[in-house]
């Protein structure tokens, strides 16, 4: 099976590529299509780059000719390429609309045209908006608040439309906040870890009472693979991690893990339109595909902090562009 992974040099995509290549099979080839934006890093694939089953194509998902050629050569696509940082979308949303909406449409169109087998579209719980109590099922209407989430919601609707209109085998995952190694240090966990390890201060938005569910990136990649291998066409699958924390609670854990205290925290004005809480109900992927998160947050966080401690050469060169 030949699998195209868009955004495979990013955080989640590179973990997915490692997972796909970890299987001892010669009957698999993986191609990464990645534009290497500020968030893409070839070093994320360093440990698998000699694997003869892996090919890397530097290119843009908006490049229609290249996308057409690549899709014709593959049996399945896992689509992760995106502009992914909410704060950047608030500062300037244009690249979010072009990459996340038009880029996804470009891939869907090509997949429908050349008859690609399966198209897994990796989306986010943020498309549902904010929920004060309870959890969303996949039936929840979309009500995104940030330009990032709105662009992802647009791409989800396009993906479902290509299934209904063209019969394309599209499957969508909507996951909660991922954490783990190789995450660009603009997202809260790697931002705080790298700043604290460098002896700096960390910014806590507003009152820090926003609640997020944390999902280890390896659990997420297992869920993506379950959907790729056994999901149903036209279906959406929520993927949660099972650890809900306020940002204050998360900050306390990061301070402890990095040997710092609350003097290292700078209280900053809240993010515009900041969603209070996200929470997905993962019953569907659990009951249909047997998914359960396996990584405990405490163990996963300790391992993540240890990785950033050991790999300063990975994050020092990029942390100046992360603020
Ligand atoms: P990331 O920002 O680390 O990586 C994105 C990758 O896409 C980068 O390698 C970048 O170079 C590439 N890319 C960007 N624009 C491109 C373009 N036009 N053409 C080709 N490649 C391009 O993102 P991530 O955190 O790994 O997220 C991957 C996917 O998962 C995204 O679709 C995101 O919306 C979704 N997601 C992420 C999280 C999370 O917590 N990180 C949560 C929910 C959903």
GROMACS .gro file of C-alpha atoms and ligand atoms in nm:
model
  367
    1UNK     CA    1   0.000   0.000   0.000
    2UNK     CA    2   0.135   0.344  -0.094
    3UNK     CA    3   0.038   0.615   0.154
    4UNK     CA    4   0.079   0.988   0.100
    5UNK     CA    5   0.118   1.186   0.425
    6UNK     CA    6   0.073   1.561   0.378
    7UNK     CA    7   0.242   1.769   0.649
    8UNK     CA    8   0.464   1.473   0.734
    9UNK     CA    9   0.754   1.695   0.845
   10UNK     CA   10   0.537   1.861   1.112
   11UNK     CA   11   0.471   1.749   1.466
   12UNK     CA   12   0.191   1.491   1.431
   13UNK     CA   13   0.274   1.399   1.072
   14UNK     CA   14   0.633   1.299   1.158
   15UNK     CA   15   0.510   1.078   1.444
   16UNK     CA   16   0.261   0.917   1.206
   17UNK     CA   17   0.535   0.848   0.949
   18UNK     CA   18   0.754   0.687   1.218
   19UNK     CA   19   0.459   0.474   1.327
   20UNK     CA   20   0.380   0.361   0.971
   21UNK     CA   21   0.744   0.268   0.908
   22UNK     CA   22   0.781   0.091   1.244
   23UNK     CA   23   0.571  -0.198   1.111
   24UNK     CA   24   0.794  -0.473   0.983
   25UNK     CA   25   0.645  -0.489   0.635
   26UNK     CA   26   0.793  -0.439   0.293
   27UNK     CA   27   0.443  -0.403   0.148
   28UNK     CA   28   0.425  -0.034   0.237
   29UNK     CA   29   0.564   0.288   0.094
   30UNK     CA   30   0.518   0.627   0.253
   31UNK     CA   31   0.557   0.958   0.072
   32UNK     CA   32   0.568   1.284   0.265
   33UNK     CA   33   0.442   1.595   0.087
   34UNK     CA   34   0.542   1.899   0.289
   35UNK     CA   35   0.610   2.263   0.199
   36UNK     CA   36   0.848   2.302   0.496
   37UNK     CA   37   0.689   2.617   0.631
   38UNK     CA   38   0.827   2.755   0.960
   39UNK     CA   39   0.651   2.458   1.130
   40UNK     CA   40   0.794   2.185   0.908
   41UNK     CA   41   1.135   2.049   1.000
   42UNK     CA   42   1.327   1.780   0.808
   43UNK     CA   43   1.500   1.695   1.139
   44UNK     CA   44   1.168   1.552   1.256
   45UNK     CA   45   1.221   1.267   1.010
   46UNK     CA   46   1.596   1.223   1.071
   47UNK     CA   47   1.568   0.880   1.231
   48UNK     CA   48   1.369   0.733   0.938
   49UNK     CA   49   1.518   0.921   0.646
   50UNK     CA   50   1.736   0.629   0.531
   51UNK     CA   51   1.437   0.392   0.522
   52UNK     CA   52   1.401   0.288   0.156
   53UNK     CA   53   1.021   0.282   0.196
   54UNK     CA   54   1.014   0.661   0.265
   55UNK     CA   55   1.017   0.933  -0.002
   56UNK     CA   56   1.012   1.305   0.070
   57UNK     CA   57   0.864   1.563  -0.167
   58UNK     CA   58   0.904   1.927  -0.081
   59UNK     CA   59   0.593   2.090  -0.222
   60UNK     CA   60   0.276   2.281  -0.156
   61UNK     CA   61  -0.069   2.119  -0.132
   62UNK     CA   62  -0.190   2.418  -0.336
   63UNK     CA   63   0.024   2.305  -0.632
   64UNK     CA   64  -0.243   2.135  -0.841
   65UNK     CA   65  -0.016   1.964  -1.096
   66UNK     CA   66   0.209   1.814  -0.831
   67UNK     CA   67  -0.087   1.705  -0.619
   68UNK     CA   68  -0.252   1.541  -0.924
   69UNK     CA   69   0.064   1.346  -1.007
   70UNK     CA   70   0.121   1.234  -0.648
   71UNK     CA   71  -0.235   1.127  -0.583
   72UNK     CA   72  -0.237   0.915  -0.897
   73UNK     CA   73   0.057   0.720  -0.753
   74UNK     CA   74  -0.090   0.648  -0.407
   75UNK     CA   75  -0.360   0.424  -0.261
   76UNK     CA   76  -0.439   0.641   0.042
   77UNK     CA   77  -0.382   0.991   0.175
   78UNK     CA   78  -0.355   1.104   0.534
   79UNK     CA   79  -0.393   1.479   0.520
   80UNK     CA   80  -0.231   1.673   0.804
   81UNK     CA   81  -0.074   1.971   0.623
   82UNK     CA   82  -0.221   2.288   0.768
   83UNK     CA   83  -0.153   2.618   0.929
   84UNK     CA   84  -0.211   2.502   1.286
   85UNK     CA   85  -0.155   2.782   1.538
   86UNK     CA   86  -0.459   2.976   1.663
   87UNK     CA   87  -0.259   3.285   1.768
   88UNK     CA   88  -0.111   3.321   1.419
   89UNK     CA   89  -0.462   3.294   1.269
   90UNK     CA   90  -0.576   3.582   1.489
   91UNK     CA   91  -0.283   3.797   1.375
   92UNK     CA   92  -0.333   3.712   1.005
   93UNK     CA   93  -0.581   3.453   0.881
   94UNK     CA   94  -0.501   3.455   0.508
   95UNK     CA   95  -0.267   3.156   0.495
   96UNK     CA   96  -0.521   2.964   0.708
   97UNK     CA   97  -0.790   3.014   0.446
   98UNK     CA   98  -0.557   2.927   0.158
   99UNK     CA   99  -0.377   2.624   0.302
  100UNK     CA  100  -0.650   2.476   0.521
  101UNK     CA  101  -0.947   2.540   0.293
  102UNK     CA  102  -0.815   2.574  -0.065
  103UNK     CA  103  -0.528   2.332  -0.004
  104UNK     CA  104  -0.765   2.066   0.126
  105UNK     CA  105  -1.001   2.127  -0.166
  106UNK     CA  106  -0.709   2.086  -0.409
  107UNK     CA  107  -0.626   1.746  -0.258
  108UNK     CA  108  -0.990   1.632  -0.250
  109UNK     CA  109  -1.046   1.733  -0.611
  110UNK     CA  110  -0.737   1.543  -0.725
  111UNK     CA  111  -0.832   1.237  -0.516
  112UNK     CA  112  -1.180   1.232  -0.668
  113UNK     CA  113  -1.040   1.277  -1.019
  114UNK     CA  114  -0.777   1.003  -1.003
  115UNK     CA  115  -0.977   0.766  -0.781
  116UNK     CA  116  -0.758   0.758  -0.468
  117UNK     CA  117  -0.873   0.477  -0.236
  118UNK     CA  118  -0.899   0.636   0.107
  119UNK     CA  119  -0.865   0.997   0.222
  120UNK     CA  120  -0.820   1.051   0.596
  121UNK     CA  121  -0.865   1.416   0.684
  122UNK     CA  122  -0.712   1.508   1.021
  123UNK     CA  123  -0.916   1.778   1.189
  124UNK     CA  124  -0.966   1.921   1.536
  125UNK     CA  125  -1.213   1.942   1.825
  126UNK     CA  126  -1.196   2.321   1.785
  127UNK     CA  127  -1.443   2.304   1.494
  128UNK     CA  128  -1.722   2.248   1.748
  129UNK     CA  129  -1.660   2.579   1.930
  130UNK     CA  130  -1.661   2.592   2.311
  131UNK     CA  131  -1.858   2.376   2.557
  132UNK     CA  132  -1.905   2.462   2.926
  133UNK     CA  133  -2.005   2.111   3.042
  134UNK     CA  134  -2.047   1.767   2.886
  135UNK     CA  135  -1.880   1.646   2.565
  136UNK     CA  136  -1.952   1.674   2.194
  137UNK     CA  137  -2.046   1.375   1.983
  138UNK     CA  138  -1.973   1.376   1.611
  139UNK     CA  139  -2.334   1.492   1.549
  140UNK     CA  140  -2.270   1.830   1.711
  141UNK     CA  141  -2.314   2.117   1.461
  142UNK     CA  142  -1.993   2.305   1.386
  143UNK     CA  143  -1.954   2.647   1.553
  144UNK     CA  144  -1.587   2.743   1.528
  145UNK     CA  145  -1.466   3.065   1.689
  146UNK     CA  146  -1.108   3.135   1.576
  147UNK     CA  147  -1.002   3.184   1.212
  148UNK     CA  148  -0.795   2.864   1.251
  149UNK     CA  149  -1.097   2.662   1.367
  150UNK     CA  150  -1.321   2.819   1.102
  151UNK     CA  151  -1.075   2.723   0.827
  152UNK     CA  152  -1.055   2.367   0.962
  153UNK     CA  153  -1.436   2.351   0.978
  154UNK     CA  154  -1.449   2.466   0.615
  155UNK     CA  155  -1.210   2.187   0.519
  156UNK     CA  156  -1.420   1.929   0.710
  157UNK     CA  157  -1.734   2.036   0.524
  158UNK     CA  158  -1.552   2.017   0.191
  159UNK     CA  159  -1.424   1.670   0.276
  160UNK     CA  160  -1.777   1.549   0.357
  161UNK     CA  161  -1.909   1.716   0.041
  162UNK     CA  162  -1.656   1.526  -0.174
  163UNK     CA  163  -1.777   1.205  -0.012
  164UNK     CA  164  -2.145   1.282  -0.075
  165UNK     CA  165  -2.102   1.433  -0.422
  166UNK     CA  166  -1.823   1.223  -0.571
  167UNK     CA  167  -1.837   0.910  -0.352
  168UNK     CA  168  -1.478   0.968  -0.237
  169UNK     CA  169  -1.387   0.748   0.062
  170UNK     CA  170  -1.328   1.032   0.307
  171UNK     CA  171  -1.286   0.970   0.681
  172UNK     CA  172  -1.241   1.257   0.929
  173UNK     CA  173  -1.074   1.256   1.271
  174UNK     CA  174  -1.133   1.536   1.522
  175UNK     CA  175  -0.886   1.519   1.806
  176UNK     CA  176  -0.812   1.719   2.118
  177UNK     CA  177  -0.484   1.900   2.202
  178UNK     CA  178  -0.181   1.688   2.118
  179UNK     CA  179   0.147   1.691   2.309
  180UNK     CA  180   0.473   1.500   2.279
  181UNK     CA  181   0.821   1.528   2.132
  182UNK     CA  182   0.905   1.726   1.814
  183UNK     CA  183   0.628   1.986   1.863
  184UNK     CA  184   0.718   2.333   1.737
  185UNK     CA  185   0.776   2.557   2.042
  186UNK     CA  186   0.488   2.795   1.978
  187UNK     CA  187   0.219   2.567   2.126
  188UNK     CA  188   0.175   2.596   2.501
  189UNK     CA  189   0.352   2.280   2.622
  190UNK     CA  190   0.675   2.309   2.418
  191UNK     CA  191   0.670   2.690   2.450
  192UNK     CA  192   0.661   2.668   2.829
  193UNK     CA  193   0.914   2.383   2.850
  194UNK     CA  194   1.170   2.551   2.623
  195UNK     CA  195   1.134   2.892   2.791
  196UNK     CA  196   1.162   2.741   3.140
  197UNK     CA  197   1.462   2.526   3.044
  198UNK     CA  198   1.628   2.841   2.908
  199UNK     CA  199   1.563   3.021   3.240
  200UNK     CA  200   1.295   3.251   3.093
  201UNK     CA  201   0.937   3.341   3.183
  202UNK     CA  202   0.616   3.198   3.040
  203UNK     CA  203   0.296   3.384   2.943
  204UNK     CA  204  -0.031   3.264   3.100
  205UNK     CA  205  -0.340   3.390   2.920
  206UNK     CA  206  -0.609   3.566   3.128
  207UNK     CA  207  -0.717   3.384   3.445
  208UNK     CA  208  -0.578   3.051   3.318
  209UNK     CA  209  -0.914   2.878   3.372
  210UNK     CA  210  -0.954   2.758   3.013
  211UNK     CA  211  -0.983   2.379   3.002
  212UNK     CA  212  -0.820   2.152   2.744
  213UNK     CA  213  -0.814   1.776   2.701
  214UNK     CA  214  -0.461   1.644   2.644
  215UNK     CA  215  -0.386   1.364   2.398
  216UNK     CA  216  -0.043   1.205   2.361
  217UNK     CA  217   0.064   1.228   1.997
  218UNK     CA  218   0.133   0.852   1.981
  219UNK     CA  219  -0.223   0.778   2.098
  220UNK     CA  220  -0.347   1.015   1.829
  221UNK     CA  221  -0.141   0.839   1.560
  222UNK     CA  222  -0.282   0.502   1.670
  223UNK     CA  223  -0.631   0.649   1.632
  224UNK     CA  224  -0.551   0.783   1.283
  225UNK     CA  225  -0.423   0.440   1.181
  226UNK     CA  226  -0.735   0.267   1.317
  227UNK     CA  227  -0.948   0.503   1.106
  228UNK     CA  228  -0.725   0.453   0.800
  229UNK     CA  229  -0.735   0.075   0.833
  230UNK     CA  230  -1.091   0.015   0.962
  231UNK     CA  231  -1.297   0.334   0.958
  232UNK     CA  232  -1.608   0.376   0.748
  233UNK     CA  233  -1.631   0.608   0.444
  234UNK     CA  234  -1.805   0.939   0.510
  235UNK     CA  235  -1.772   0.908   0.889
  236UNK     CA  236  -1.627   1.143   1.149
  237UNK     CA  237  -1.440   1.006   1.453
  238UNK     CA  238  -1.367   1.211   1.765
  239UNK     CA  239  -1.039   1.130   1.942
  240UNK     CA  240  -0.986   1.238   2.303
  241UNK     CA  241  -0.695   1.188   2.539
  242UNK     CA  242  -0.883   1.162   2.869
  243UNK     CA  243  -0.689   1.424   3.070
  244UNK     CA  244  -0.872   1.755   3.119
  245UNK     CA  245  -0.672   2.032   3.284
  246UNK     CA  246  -0.714   2.405   3.326
  247UNK     CA  247  -0.425   2.605   3.184
  248UNK     CA  248  -0.331   2.694   3.544
  249UNK     CA  249  -0.314   2.325   3.635
  250UNK     CA  250  -0.108   2.255   3.324
  251UNK     CA  251   0.125   2.545   3.410
  252UNK     CA  252   0.174   2.409   3.763
  253UNK     CA  253   0.275   2.068   3.624
  254UNK     CA  254   0.515   2.223   3.372
  255UNK     CA  255   0.675   2.444   3.636
  256UNK     CA  256   0.732   2.140   3.857
  257UNK     CA  257   0.865   1.926   3.572
  258UNK     CA  258   1.112   2.200   3.473
  259UNK     CA  259   1.217   2.289   3.830
  260UNK     CA  260   1.067   2.641   3.823
  261UNK     CA  261   0.806   2.825   4.031
  262UNK     CA  262   0.525   3.079   3.981
  263UNK     CA  263   0.779   3.368   3.969
  264UNK     CA  264   0.850   3.242   3.617
  265UNK     CA  265   0.491   3.308   3.509
  266UNK     CA  266   0.387   3.634   3.348
  267UNK     CA  267   0.010   3.699   3.341
  268UNK     CA  268  -0.085   3.838   3.000
  269UNK     CA  269  -0.420   3.959   2.858
  270UNK     CA  270  -0.643   3.679   2.740
  271UNK     CA  271  -0.635   3.560   2.377
  272UNK     CA  272  -0.914   3.724   2.171
  273UNK     CA  273  -1.222   3.501   2.152
  274UNK     CA  274  -1.052   3.241   2.373
  275UNK     CA  275  -1.265   2.925   2.393
  276UNK     CA  276  -1.328   2.822   2.753
  277UNK     CA  277  -1.339   2.447   2.710
  278UNK     CA  278  -1.320   2.176   2.445
  279UNK     CA  279  -1.433   1.822   2.514
  280UNK     CA  280  -1.496   1.540   2.268
  281UNK     CA  281  -1.689   1.220   2.331
  282UNK     CA  282  -1.472   0.937   2.193
  283UNK     CA  283  -1.733   0.659   2.232
  284UNK     CA  284  -1.769   0.606   1.856
  285UNK     CA  285  -1.403   0.532   1.781
  286UNK     CA  286  -1.381   0.326   2.102
  287UNK     CA  287  -1.688   0.111   2.023
  288UNK     CA  288  -1.628   0.076   1.647
  289UNK     CA  289  -1.251   0.055   1.626
  290UNK     CA  290  -1.134  -0.033   1.980
  291UNK     CA  291  -0.947   0.295   2.039
  292UNK     CA  292  -0.841   0.384   2.392
  293UNK     CA  293  -0.570   0.632   2.494
  294UNK     CA  294  -0.282   0.431   2.642
  295UNK     CA  295  -0.037   0.699   2.755
  296UNK     CA  296  -0.082   0.849   3.102
  297UNK     CA  297  -0.041   1.225   3.104
  298UNK     CA  298   0.214   1.226   3.388
  299UNK     CA  299   0.438   0.973   3.216
  300UNK     CA  300   0.393   1.136   2.872
  301UNK     CA  301   0.472   1.482   3.005
  302UNK     CA  302   0.782   1.366   3.193
  303UNK     CA  303   0.908   1.196   2.876
  304UNK     CA  304   0.832   1.508   2.670
  305UNK     CA  305   1.021   1.737   2.910
  306UNK     CA  306   1.314   1.494   2.911
  307UNK     CA  307   1.322   1.498   2.528
  308UNK     CA  308   1.334   1.882   2.516
  309UNK     CA  309   1.611   1.877   2.779
  310UNK     CA  310   1.817   1.636   2.566
  311UNK     CA  311   1.743   1.801   2.231
  312UNK     CA  312   1.829   2.169   2.276
  313UNK     CA  313   1.992   2.162   1.932
  314UNK     CA  314   1.649   2.084   1.782
  315UNK     CA  315   1.460   2.376   1.940
  316UNK     CA  316   1.719   2.651   1.998
  317UNK     CA  317   1.748   2.742   1.628
  318UNK     CA  318   1.368   2.770   1.586
  319UNK     CA  319   1.256   2.916   1.918
  320UNK     CA  320   1.326   3.275   1.807
  321UNK     CA  321   1.054   3.239   1.541
  322UNK     CA  322   0.807   3.077   1.783
  323UNK     CA  323   0.703   3.374   1.996
  324LIG     P1  324   0.234   2.147   1.246
  324LIG     O1  325   0.211   2.294   1.233
  324LIG     O2  326   0.337   2.095   1.340
  324LIG     O3  327   0.270   2.086   1.102
  324LIG     C1  328   0.205   2.126   0.985
  324LIG     C2  329   0.290   2.076   0.869
  324LIG     O4  330   0.221   2.111   0.747
  324LIG     C3  331   0.428   2.139   0.862
  324LIG     O5  332   0.524   2.040   0.839
  324LIG     C4  333   0.419   2.236   0.744
  324LIG     O6  334   0.541   2.254   0.678
  324LIG     C5  335   0.316   2.166   0.657
  324LIG     N1  336   0.245   2.259   0.569
  324LIG     C6  337   0.186   2.377   0.603
  324LIG     N2  338   0.133   2.436   0.495
  324LIG     C7  339   0.156   2.352   0.389
  324LIG     C8  340   0.125   2.356   0.251
  324LIG     N3  341   0.057   2.460   0.199
  324LIG     N4  342   0.162   2.253   0.172
  324LIG     C9  343   0.230   2.148   0.224
  324LIG     N5  344   0.264   2.139   0.355
  324LIG    C10  345   0.228   2.240   0.437
  324LIG     O7  346   0.090   2.086   1.277
  324LIG     P2  347   0.051   1.962   1.369
  324LIG     O8  348   0.037   2.010   1.508
  324LIG     O9  349   0.138   1.847   1.337
  324LIG    O10  350  -0.096   1.937   1.314
  324LIG    C11  351  -0.118   1.848   1.205
  324LIG    C12  352  -0.267   1.846   1.174
  324LIG    O11  353  -0.340   1.808   1.289
  324LIG    C13  354  -0.322   1.984   1.132
  324LIG    O12  355  -0.413   1.963   1.027
  324LIG    C14  356  -0.393   2.035   1.256
  324LIG    O13  357  -0.501   2.119   1.223
  324LIG    C15  358  -0.439   1.905   1.319
  324LIG     N6  359  -0.455   1.912   1.465
  324LIG    C16  360  -0.348   1.939   1.545
  324LIG    C17  361  -0.365   1.942   1.683
  324LIG    C18  362  -0.249   1.969   1.778
  324LIG    O14  363  -0.272   1.968   1.899
  324LIG     N7  364  -0.127   1.987   1.731
  324LIG    C19  365  -0.491   1.922   1.739
  324LIG    C20  366  -0.598   1.897   1.654
  324LIG    C21  367  -0.577   1.889   1.517
   0.00000   0.00000   0.00000
